[in-house]
PDB file of C-alpha atoms in Angstrom:
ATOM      1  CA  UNK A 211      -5.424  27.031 -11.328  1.00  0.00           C
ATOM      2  CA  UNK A 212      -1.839  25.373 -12.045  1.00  0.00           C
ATOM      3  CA  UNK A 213       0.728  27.307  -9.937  1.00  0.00           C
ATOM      4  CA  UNK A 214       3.482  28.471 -12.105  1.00  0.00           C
ATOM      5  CA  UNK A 215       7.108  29.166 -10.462  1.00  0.00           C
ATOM      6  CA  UNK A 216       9.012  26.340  -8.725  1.00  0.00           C
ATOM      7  CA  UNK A 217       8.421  27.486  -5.285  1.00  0.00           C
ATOM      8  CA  UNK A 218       4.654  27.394  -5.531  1.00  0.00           C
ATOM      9  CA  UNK A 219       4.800  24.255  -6.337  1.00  0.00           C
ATOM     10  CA  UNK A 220       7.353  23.145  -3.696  1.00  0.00           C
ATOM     11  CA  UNK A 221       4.660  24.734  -1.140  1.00  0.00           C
ATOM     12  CA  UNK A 222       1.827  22.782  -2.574  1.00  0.00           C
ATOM     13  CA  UNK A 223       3.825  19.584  -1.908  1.00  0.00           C
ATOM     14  CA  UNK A 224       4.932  20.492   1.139  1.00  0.00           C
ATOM     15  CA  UNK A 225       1.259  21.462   1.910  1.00  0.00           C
ATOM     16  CA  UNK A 226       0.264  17.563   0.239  1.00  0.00           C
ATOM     17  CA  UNK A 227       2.275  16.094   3.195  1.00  0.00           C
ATOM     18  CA  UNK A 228       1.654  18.406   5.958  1.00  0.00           C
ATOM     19  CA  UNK A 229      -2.181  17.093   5.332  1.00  0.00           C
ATOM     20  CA  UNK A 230      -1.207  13.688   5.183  1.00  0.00           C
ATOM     21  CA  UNK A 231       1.322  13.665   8.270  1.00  0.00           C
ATOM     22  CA  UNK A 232      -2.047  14.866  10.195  1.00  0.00           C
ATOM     23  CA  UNK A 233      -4.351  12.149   8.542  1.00  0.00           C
ATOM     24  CA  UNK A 234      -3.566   9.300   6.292  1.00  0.00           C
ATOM     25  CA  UNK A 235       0.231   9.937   5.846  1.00  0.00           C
ATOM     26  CA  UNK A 236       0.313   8.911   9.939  1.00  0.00           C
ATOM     27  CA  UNK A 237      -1.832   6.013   9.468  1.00  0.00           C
ATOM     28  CA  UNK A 238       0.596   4.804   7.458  1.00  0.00           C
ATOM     29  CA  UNK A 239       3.829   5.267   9.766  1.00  0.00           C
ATOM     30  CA  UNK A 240       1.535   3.367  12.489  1.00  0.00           C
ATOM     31  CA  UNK A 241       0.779   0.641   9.963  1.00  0.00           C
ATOM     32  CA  UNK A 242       4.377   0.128   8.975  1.00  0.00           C
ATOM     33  CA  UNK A 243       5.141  -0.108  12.557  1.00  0.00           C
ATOM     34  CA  UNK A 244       2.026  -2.573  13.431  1.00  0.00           C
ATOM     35  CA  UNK A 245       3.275  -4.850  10.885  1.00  0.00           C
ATOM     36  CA  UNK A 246       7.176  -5.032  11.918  1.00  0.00           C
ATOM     37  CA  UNK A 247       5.644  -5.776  15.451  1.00  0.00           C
ATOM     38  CA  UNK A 248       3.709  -8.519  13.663  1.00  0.00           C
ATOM     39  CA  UNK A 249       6.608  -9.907  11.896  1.00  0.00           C
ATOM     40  CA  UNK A 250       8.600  -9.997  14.436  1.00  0.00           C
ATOM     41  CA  UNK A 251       6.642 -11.527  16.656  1.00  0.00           C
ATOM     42  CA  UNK A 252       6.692 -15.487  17.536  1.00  0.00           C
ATOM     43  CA  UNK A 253       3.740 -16.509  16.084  1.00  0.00           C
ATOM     44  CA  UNK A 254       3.412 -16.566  12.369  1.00  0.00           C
ATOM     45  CA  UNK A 255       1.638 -13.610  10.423  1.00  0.00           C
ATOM     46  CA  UNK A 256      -1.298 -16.012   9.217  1.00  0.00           C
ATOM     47  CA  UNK A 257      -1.977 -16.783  13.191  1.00  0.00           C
ATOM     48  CA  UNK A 258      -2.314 -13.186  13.918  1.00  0.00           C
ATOM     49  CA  UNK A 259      -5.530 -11.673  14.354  1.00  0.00           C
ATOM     50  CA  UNK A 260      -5.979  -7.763  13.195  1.00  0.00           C
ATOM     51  CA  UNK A 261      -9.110  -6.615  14.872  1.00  0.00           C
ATOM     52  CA  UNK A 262     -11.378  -3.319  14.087  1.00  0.00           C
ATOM     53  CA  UNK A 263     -14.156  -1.729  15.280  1.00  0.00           C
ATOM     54  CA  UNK A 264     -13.546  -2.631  18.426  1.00  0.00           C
ATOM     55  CA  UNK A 265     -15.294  -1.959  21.875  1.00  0.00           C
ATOM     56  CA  UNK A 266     -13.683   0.877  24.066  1.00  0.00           C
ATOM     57  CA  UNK A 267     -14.800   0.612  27.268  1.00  0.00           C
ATOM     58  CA  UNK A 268     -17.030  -2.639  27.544  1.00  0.00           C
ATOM     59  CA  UNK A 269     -18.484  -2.652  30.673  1.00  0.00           C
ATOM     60  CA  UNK A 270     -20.189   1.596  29.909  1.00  0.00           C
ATOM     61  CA  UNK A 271     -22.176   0.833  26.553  1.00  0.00           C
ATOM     62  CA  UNK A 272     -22.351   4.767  26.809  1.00  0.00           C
ATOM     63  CA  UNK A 273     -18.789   5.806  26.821  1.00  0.00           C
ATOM     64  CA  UNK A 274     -18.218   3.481  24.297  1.00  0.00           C
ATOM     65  CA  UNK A 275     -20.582   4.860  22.005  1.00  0.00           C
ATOM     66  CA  UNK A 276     -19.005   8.289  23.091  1.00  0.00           C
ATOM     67  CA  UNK A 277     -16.295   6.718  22.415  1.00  0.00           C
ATOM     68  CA  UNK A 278     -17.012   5.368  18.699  1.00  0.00           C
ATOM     69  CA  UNK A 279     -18.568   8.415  17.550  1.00  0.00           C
ATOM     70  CA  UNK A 280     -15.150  10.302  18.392  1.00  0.00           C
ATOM     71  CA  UNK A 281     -13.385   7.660  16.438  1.00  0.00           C
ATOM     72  CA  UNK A 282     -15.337   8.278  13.131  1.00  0.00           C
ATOM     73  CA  UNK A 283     -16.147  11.985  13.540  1.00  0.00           C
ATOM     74  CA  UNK A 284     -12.233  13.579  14.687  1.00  0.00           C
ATOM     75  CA  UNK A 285     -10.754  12.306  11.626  1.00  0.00           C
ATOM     76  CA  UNK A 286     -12.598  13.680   9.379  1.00  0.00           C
ATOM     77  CA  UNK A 287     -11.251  17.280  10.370  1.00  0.00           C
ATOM     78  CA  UNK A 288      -8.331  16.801   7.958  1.00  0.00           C
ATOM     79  CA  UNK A 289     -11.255  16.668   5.452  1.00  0.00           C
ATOM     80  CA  UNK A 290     -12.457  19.719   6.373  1.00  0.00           C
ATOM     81  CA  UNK A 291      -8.642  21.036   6.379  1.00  0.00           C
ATOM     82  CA  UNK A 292      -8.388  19.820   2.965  1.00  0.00           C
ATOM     83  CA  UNK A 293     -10.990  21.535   1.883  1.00  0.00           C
ATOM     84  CA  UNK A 294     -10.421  24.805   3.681  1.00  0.00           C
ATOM     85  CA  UNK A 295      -6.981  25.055   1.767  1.00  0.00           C
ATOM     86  CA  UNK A 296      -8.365  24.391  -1.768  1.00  0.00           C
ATOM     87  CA  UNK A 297     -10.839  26.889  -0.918  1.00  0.00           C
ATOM     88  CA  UNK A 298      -7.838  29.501  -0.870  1.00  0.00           C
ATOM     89  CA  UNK A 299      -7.441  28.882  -4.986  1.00  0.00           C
ATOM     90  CA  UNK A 300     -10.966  27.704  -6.042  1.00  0.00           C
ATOM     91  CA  UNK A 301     -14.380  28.647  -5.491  1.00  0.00           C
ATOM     92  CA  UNK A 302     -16.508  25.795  -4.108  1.00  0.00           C
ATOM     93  CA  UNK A 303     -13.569  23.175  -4.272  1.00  0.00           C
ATOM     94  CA  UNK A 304     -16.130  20.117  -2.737  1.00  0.00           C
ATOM     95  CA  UNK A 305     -18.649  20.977  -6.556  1.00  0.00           C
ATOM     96  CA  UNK A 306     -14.496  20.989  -8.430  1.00  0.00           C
ATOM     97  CA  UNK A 307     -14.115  17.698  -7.049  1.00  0.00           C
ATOM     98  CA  UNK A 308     -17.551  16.668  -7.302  1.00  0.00           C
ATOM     99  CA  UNK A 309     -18.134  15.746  -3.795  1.00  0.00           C
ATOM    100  CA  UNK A 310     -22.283  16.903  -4.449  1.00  0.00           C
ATOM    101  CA  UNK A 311     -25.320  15.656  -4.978  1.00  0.00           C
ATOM    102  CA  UNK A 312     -25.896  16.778  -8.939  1.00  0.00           C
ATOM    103  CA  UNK A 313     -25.885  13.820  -9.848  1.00  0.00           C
ATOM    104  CA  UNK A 314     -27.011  11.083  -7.483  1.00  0.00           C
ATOM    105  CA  UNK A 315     -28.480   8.472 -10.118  1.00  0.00           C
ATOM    106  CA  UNK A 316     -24.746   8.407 -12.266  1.00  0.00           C
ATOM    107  CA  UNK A 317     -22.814   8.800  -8.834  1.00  0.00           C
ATOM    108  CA  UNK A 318     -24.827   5.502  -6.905  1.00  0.00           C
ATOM    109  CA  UNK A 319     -24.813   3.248 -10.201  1.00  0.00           C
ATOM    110  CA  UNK A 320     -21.080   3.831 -10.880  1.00  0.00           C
ATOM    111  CA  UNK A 321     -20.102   3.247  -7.288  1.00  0.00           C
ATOM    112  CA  UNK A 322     -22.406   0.090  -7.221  1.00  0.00           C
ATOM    113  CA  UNK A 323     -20.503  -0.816 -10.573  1.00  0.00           C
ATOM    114  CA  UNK A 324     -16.802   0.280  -8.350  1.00  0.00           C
ATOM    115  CA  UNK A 325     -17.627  -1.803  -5.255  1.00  0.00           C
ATOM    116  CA  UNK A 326     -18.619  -4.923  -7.347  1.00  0.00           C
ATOM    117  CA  UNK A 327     -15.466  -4.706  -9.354  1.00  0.00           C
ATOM    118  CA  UNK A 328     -13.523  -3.974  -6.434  1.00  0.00           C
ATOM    119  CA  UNK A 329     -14.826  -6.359  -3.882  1.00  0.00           C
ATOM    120  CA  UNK A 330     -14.974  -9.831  -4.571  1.00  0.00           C
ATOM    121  CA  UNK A 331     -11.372  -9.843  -6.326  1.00  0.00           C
ATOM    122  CA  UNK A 332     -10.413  -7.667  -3.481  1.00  0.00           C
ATOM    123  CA  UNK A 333     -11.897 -11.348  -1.043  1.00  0.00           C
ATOM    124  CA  UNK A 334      -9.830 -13.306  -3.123  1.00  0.00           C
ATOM    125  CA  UNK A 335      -7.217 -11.496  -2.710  1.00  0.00           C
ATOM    126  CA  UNK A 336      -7.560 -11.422   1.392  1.00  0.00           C
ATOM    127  CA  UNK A 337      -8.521 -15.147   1.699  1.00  0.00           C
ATOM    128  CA  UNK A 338      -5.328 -16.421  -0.862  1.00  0.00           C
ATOM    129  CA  UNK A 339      -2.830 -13.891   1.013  1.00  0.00           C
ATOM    130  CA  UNK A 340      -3.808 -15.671   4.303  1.00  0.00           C
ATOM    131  CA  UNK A 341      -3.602 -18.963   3.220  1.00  0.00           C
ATOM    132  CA  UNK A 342      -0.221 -18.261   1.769  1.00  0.00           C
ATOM    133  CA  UNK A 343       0.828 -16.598   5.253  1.00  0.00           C
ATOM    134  CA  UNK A 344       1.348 -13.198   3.784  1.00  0.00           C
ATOM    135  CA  UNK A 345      -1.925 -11.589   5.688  1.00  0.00           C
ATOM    136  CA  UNK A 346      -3.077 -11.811   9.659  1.00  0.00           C
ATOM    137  CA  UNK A 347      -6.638 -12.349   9.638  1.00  0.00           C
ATOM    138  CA  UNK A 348      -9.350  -9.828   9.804  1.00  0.00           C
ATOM    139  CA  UNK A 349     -11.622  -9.349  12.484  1.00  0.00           C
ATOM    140  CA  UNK A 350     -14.055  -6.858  11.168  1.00  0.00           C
ATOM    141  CA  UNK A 351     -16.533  -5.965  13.433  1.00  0.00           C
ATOM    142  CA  UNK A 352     -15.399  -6.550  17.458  1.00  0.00           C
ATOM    143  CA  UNK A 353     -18.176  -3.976  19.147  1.00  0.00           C
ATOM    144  CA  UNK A 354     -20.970  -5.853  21.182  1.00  0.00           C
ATOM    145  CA  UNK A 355     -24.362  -6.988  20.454  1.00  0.00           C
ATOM    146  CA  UNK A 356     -26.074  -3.900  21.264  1.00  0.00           C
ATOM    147  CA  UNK A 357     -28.967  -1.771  19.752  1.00  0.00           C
ATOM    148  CA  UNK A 358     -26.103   0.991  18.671  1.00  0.00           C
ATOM    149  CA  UNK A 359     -23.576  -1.847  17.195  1.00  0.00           C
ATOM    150  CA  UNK A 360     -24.521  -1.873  13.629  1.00  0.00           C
ATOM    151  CA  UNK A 361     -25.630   2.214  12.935  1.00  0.00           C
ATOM    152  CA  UNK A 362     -22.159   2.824  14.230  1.00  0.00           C
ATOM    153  CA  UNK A 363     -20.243   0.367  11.856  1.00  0.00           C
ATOM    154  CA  UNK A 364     -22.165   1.859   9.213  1.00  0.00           C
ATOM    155  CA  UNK A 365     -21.628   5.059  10.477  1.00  0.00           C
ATOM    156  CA  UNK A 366     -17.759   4.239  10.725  1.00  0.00           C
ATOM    157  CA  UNK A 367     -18.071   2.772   6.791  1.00  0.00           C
ATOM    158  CA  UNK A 368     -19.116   6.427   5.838  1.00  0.00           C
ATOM    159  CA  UNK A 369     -16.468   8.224   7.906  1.00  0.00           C
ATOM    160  CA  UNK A 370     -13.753   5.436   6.182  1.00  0.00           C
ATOM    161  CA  UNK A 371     -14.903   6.552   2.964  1.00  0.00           C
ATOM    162  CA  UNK A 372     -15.448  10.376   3.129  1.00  0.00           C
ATOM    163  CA  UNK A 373     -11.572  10.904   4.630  1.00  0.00           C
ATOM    164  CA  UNK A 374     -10.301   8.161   2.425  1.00  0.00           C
ATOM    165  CA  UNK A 375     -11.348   9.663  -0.900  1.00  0.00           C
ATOM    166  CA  UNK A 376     -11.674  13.082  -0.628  1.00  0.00           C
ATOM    167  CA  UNK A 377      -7.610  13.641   0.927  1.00  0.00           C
ATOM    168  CA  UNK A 378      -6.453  10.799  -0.908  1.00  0.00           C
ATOM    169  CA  UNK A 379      -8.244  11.532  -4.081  1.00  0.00           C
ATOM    170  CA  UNK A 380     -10.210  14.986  -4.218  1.00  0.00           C
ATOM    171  CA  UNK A 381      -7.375  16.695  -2.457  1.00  0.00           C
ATOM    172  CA  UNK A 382      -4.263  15.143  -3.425  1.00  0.00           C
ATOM    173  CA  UNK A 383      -5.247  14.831  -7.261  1.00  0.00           C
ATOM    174  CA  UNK A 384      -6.127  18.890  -6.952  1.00  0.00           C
ATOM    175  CA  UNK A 385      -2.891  19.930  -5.434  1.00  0.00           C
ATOM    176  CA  UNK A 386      -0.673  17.454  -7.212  1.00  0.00           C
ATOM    177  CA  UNK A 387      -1.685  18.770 -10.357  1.00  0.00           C
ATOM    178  CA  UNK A 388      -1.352  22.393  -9.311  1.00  0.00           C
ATOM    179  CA  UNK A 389       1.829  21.470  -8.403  1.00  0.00           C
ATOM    180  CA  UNK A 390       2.882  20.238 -12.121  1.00  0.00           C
ATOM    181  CA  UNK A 391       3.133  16.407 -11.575  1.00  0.00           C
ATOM    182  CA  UNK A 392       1.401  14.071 -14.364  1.00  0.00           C
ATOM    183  CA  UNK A 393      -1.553  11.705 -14.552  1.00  0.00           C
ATOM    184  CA  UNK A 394       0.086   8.827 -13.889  1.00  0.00           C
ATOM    185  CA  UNK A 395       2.370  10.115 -11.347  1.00  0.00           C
ATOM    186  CA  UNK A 396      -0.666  10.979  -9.249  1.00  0.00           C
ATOM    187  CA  UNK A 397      -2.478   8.279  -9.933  1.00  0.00           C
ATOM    188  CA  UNK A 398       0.339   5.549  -8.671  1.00  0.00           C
ATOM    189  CA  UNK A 399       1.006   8.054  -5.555  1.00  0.00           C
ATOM    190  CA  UNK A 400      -1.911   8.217  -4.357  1.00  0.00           C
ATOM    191  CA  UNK A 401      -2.421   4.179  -4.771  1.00  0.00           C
ATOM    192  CA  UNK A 402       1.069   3.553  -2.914  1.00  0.00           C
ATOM    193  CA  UNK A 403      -0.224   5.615   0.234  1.00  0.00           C
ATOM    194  CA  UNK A 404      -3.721   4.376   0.211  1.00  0.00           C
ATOM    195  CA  UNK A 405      -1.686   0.701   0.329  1.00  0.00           C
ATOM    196  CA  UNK A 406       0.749   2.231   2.925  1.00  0.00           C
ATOM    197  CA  UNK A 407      -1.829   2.923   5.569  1.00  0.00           C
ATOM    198  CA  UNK A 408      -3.100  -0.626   5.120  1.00  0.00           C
ATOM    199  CA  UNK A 409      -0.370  -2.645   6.139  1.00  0.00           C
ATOM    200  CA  UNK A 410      -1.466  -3.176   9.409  1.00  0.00           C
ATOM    201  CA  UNK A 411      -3.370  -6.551   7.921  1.00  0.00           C
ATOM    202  CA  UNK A 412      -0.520  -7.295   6.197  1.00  0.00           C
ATOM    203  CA  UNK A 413       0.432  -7.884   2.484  1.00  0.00           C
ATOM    204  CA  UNK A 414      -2.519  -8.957   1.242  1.00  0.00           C
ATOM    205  CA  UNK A 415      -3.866  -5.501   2.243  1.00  0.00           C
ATOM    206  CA  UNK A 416      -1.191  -3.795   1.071  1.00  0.00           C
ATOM    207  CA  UNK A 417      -1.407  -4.938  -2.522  1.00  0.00           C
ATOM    208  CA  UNK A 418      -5.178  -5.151  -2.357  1.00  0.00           C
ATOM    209  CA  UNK A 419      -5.610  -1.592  -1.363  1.00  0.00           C
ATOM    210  CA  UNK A 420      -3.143  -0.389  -4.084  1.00  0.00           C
ATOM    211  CA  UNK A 421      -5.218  -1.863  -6.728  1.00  0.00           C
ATOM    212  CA  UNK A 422      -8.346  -0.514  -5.416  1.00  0.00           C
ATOM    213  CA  UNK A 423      -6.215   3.114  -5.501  1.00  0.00           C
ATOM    214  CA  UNK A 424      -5.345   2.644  -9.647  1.00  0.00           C
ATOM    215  CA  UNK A 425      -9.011   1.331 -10.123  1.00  0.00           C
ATOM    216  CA  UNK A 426     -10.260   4.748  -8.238  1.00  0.00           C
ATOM    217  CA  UNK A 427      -7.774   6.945  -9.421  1.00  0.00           C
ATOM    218  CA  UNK A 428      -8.234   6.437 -13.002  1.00  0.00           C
ATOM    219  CA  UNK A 429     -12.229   6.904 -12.552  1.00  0.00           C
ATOM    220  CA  UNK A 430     -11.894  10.092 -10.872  1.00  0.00           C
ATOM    221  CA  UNK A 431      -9.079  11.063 -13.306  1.00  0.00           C
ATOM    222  CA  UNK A 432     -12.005  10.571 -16.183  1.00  0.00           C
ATOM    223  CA  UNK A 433     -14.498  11.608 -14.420  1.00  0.00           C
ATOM    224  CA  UNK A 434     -13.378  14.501 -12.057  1.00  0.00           C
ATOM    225  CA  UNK A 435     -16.081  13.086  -9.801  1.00  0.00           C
ATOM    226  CA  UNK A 436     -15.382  11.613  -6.092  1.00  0.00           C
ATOM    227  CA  UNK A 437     -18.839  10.865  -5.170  1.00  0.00           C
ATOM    228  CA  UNK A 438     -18.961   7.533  -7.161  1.00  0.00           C
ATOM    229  CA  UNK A 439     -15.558   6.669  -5.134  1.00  0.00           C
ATOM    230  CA  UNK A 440     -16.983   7.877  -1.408  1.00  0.00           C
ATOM    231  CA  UNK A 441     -19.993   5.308  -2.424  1.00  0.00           C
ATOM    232  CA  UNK A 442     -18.307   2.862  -3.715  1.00  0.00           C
ATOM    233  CA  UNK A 443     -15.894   2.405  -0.507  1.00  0.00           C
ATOM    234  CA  UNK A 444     -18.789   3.351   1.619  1.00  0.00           C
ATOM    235  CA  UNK A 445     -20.342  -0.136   0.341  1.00  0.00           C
ATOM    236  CA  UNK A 446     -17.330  -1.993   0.778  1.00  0.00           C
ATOM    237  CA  UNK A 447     -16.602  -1.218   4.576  1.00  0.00           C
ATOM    238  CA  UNK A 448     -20.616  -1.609   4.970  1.00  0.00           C
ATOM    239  CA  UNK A 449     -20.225  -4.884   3.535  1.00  0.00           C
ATOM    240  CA  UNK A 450     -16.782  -5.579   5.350  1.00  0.00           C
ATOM    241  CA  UNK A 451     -18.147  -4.481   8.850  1.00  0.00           C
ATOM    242  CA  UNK A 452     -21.318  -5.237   8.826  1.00  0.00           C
ATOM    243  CA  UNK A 453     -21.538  -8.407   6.934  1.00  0.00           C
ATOM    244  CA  UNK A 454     -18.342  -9.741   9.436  1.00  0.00           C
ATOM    245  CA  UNK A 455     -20.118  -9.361  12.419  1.00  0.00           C
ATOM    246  CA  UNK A 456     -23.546 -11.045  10.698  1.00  0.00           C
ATOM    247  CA  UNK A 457     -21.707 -13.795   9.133  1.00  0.00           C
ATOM    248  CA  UNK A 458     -18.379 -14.907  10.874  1.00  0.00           C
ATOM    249  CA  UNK A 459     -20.364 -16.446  13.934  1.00  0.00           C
ATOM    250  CA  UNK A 460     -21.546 -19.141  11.699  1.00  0.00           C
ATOM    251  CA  UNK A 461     -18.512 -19.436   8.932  1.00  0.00           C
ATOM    252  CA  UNK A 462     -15.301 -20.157   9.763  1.00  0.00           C
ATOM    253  CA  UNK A 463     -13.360 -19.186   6.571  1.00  0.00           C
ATOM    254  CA  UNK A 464     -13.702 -15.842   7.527  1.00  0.00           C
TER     255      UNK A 464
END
């Protein structure tokens, strides 16, 4: 449904960034502001650690699994907002957006195909903007060794992806184009804000997480199908997390 006079379409932007100023859209005020800190501060970007997934309350393994599982599951209720106010113009708006599971064998191959594409370019990327001084360096995985450590990355890798690319993607391509704006103007939105929120880690990040925002926007915009893109990013973070807290104990290029 494409809303037709003006002011419709002024209240389906202003809904677009009433969404994101509770989700992603504040994300990315904080990460503006966590990298000014960083840049400002003496010691050079490249020296600066960015940590994630990190322990709450280390001494209670308990409340910091309480802890955790808040983290990944209280974002994801500007999903469900999302999809509440889609709901108000179309039937079903998750099957629209084809956040299903019609078609798991197409949906798992392509976001294999997504995540390869994306991820060792996106490495590159990290590793060359570090060594050029543009990016602090990531600390993936901080949570203890404990039996819980590892489900709740994962579990965190799913929660990433799920609010990622259903508002970013699902949601904002829906509304946006209700609200008249063209392909590409969607498409490079979207990609600027996914980049926005990622600035924390610096410039590397930045750029990295715009390209992996035209790379998923034009797929969806072909496909009309966000599954592929929640598994795809669901692999990367798994990766990300998971493989950091595996690996950079006996590496140190990480």
């Amino acid at each position: 449904m494409i809303e037709g006079t003006l002011a419709d379409r002024r209240r389906l932007v202003t809904e677009t960034l009433l969404v994101l100023g509770v989700s992603l859209g504040a994300s990315a005020i904080w990460s503006l502001l966590s990298l000014l800190r960083k840049l400002t501060a003496p010691t050079p970007l490249a020296q600066q650690t960015t940590a994630m997934n990190t322990s709450r309350a280390p001494q209670r393994p308990w409340l910091d699994l309480a802890y955790q599982l808040a983290d990944i599951l209280l974002p994801l209720v500007p999903v469900l907002l999302a999809l509440f106010l889609l709901a108000q113009h179309l039937p079903r708006p998750h099957q629209v957006m084809g956040l299903d599971l019609t078609r798991p064998a197409h949906d798992i191959l392509m976001g294999l195909g997504l995540a390869a594409v994306i991820g060792l370019p996106g490495l590159a990327l990290y590793l060359g903007a570090r060594e050029l001084g543009f990016n602090t360096t990531i600390s993936a995985a901080g949570l203890p060794s404990i039996w819980w450590g590892v489900p709740v990355l994962v579990l965190a890798a799913i929660g990433n992806a799920v609010l990622e690319e259903v508002v970013m993607v699902g949601y904002l391509f829906t509304r946006w184009a209700q609200a008249g704006w063209s392909t590409a103007a969607i498409i490079v939105t979207s990609a600027l804000v996914r980049g926005s929120y990622h600035l924390y880690q610096g410039f590397g990040g930045f750029i990295g997480n715009i390209a992996m925002g035209l790379i998923l926007g034009v797929v969806y915009a072909r496909t009309k199908r966000v599954m592929p893109l929640v598994i795809a990013h669901t692999v990367l973070d798994v990766v990300a997390f998971v493989g950091y807290a595996l690996v950079a104990p006996h590496v140190s290029w990480l």
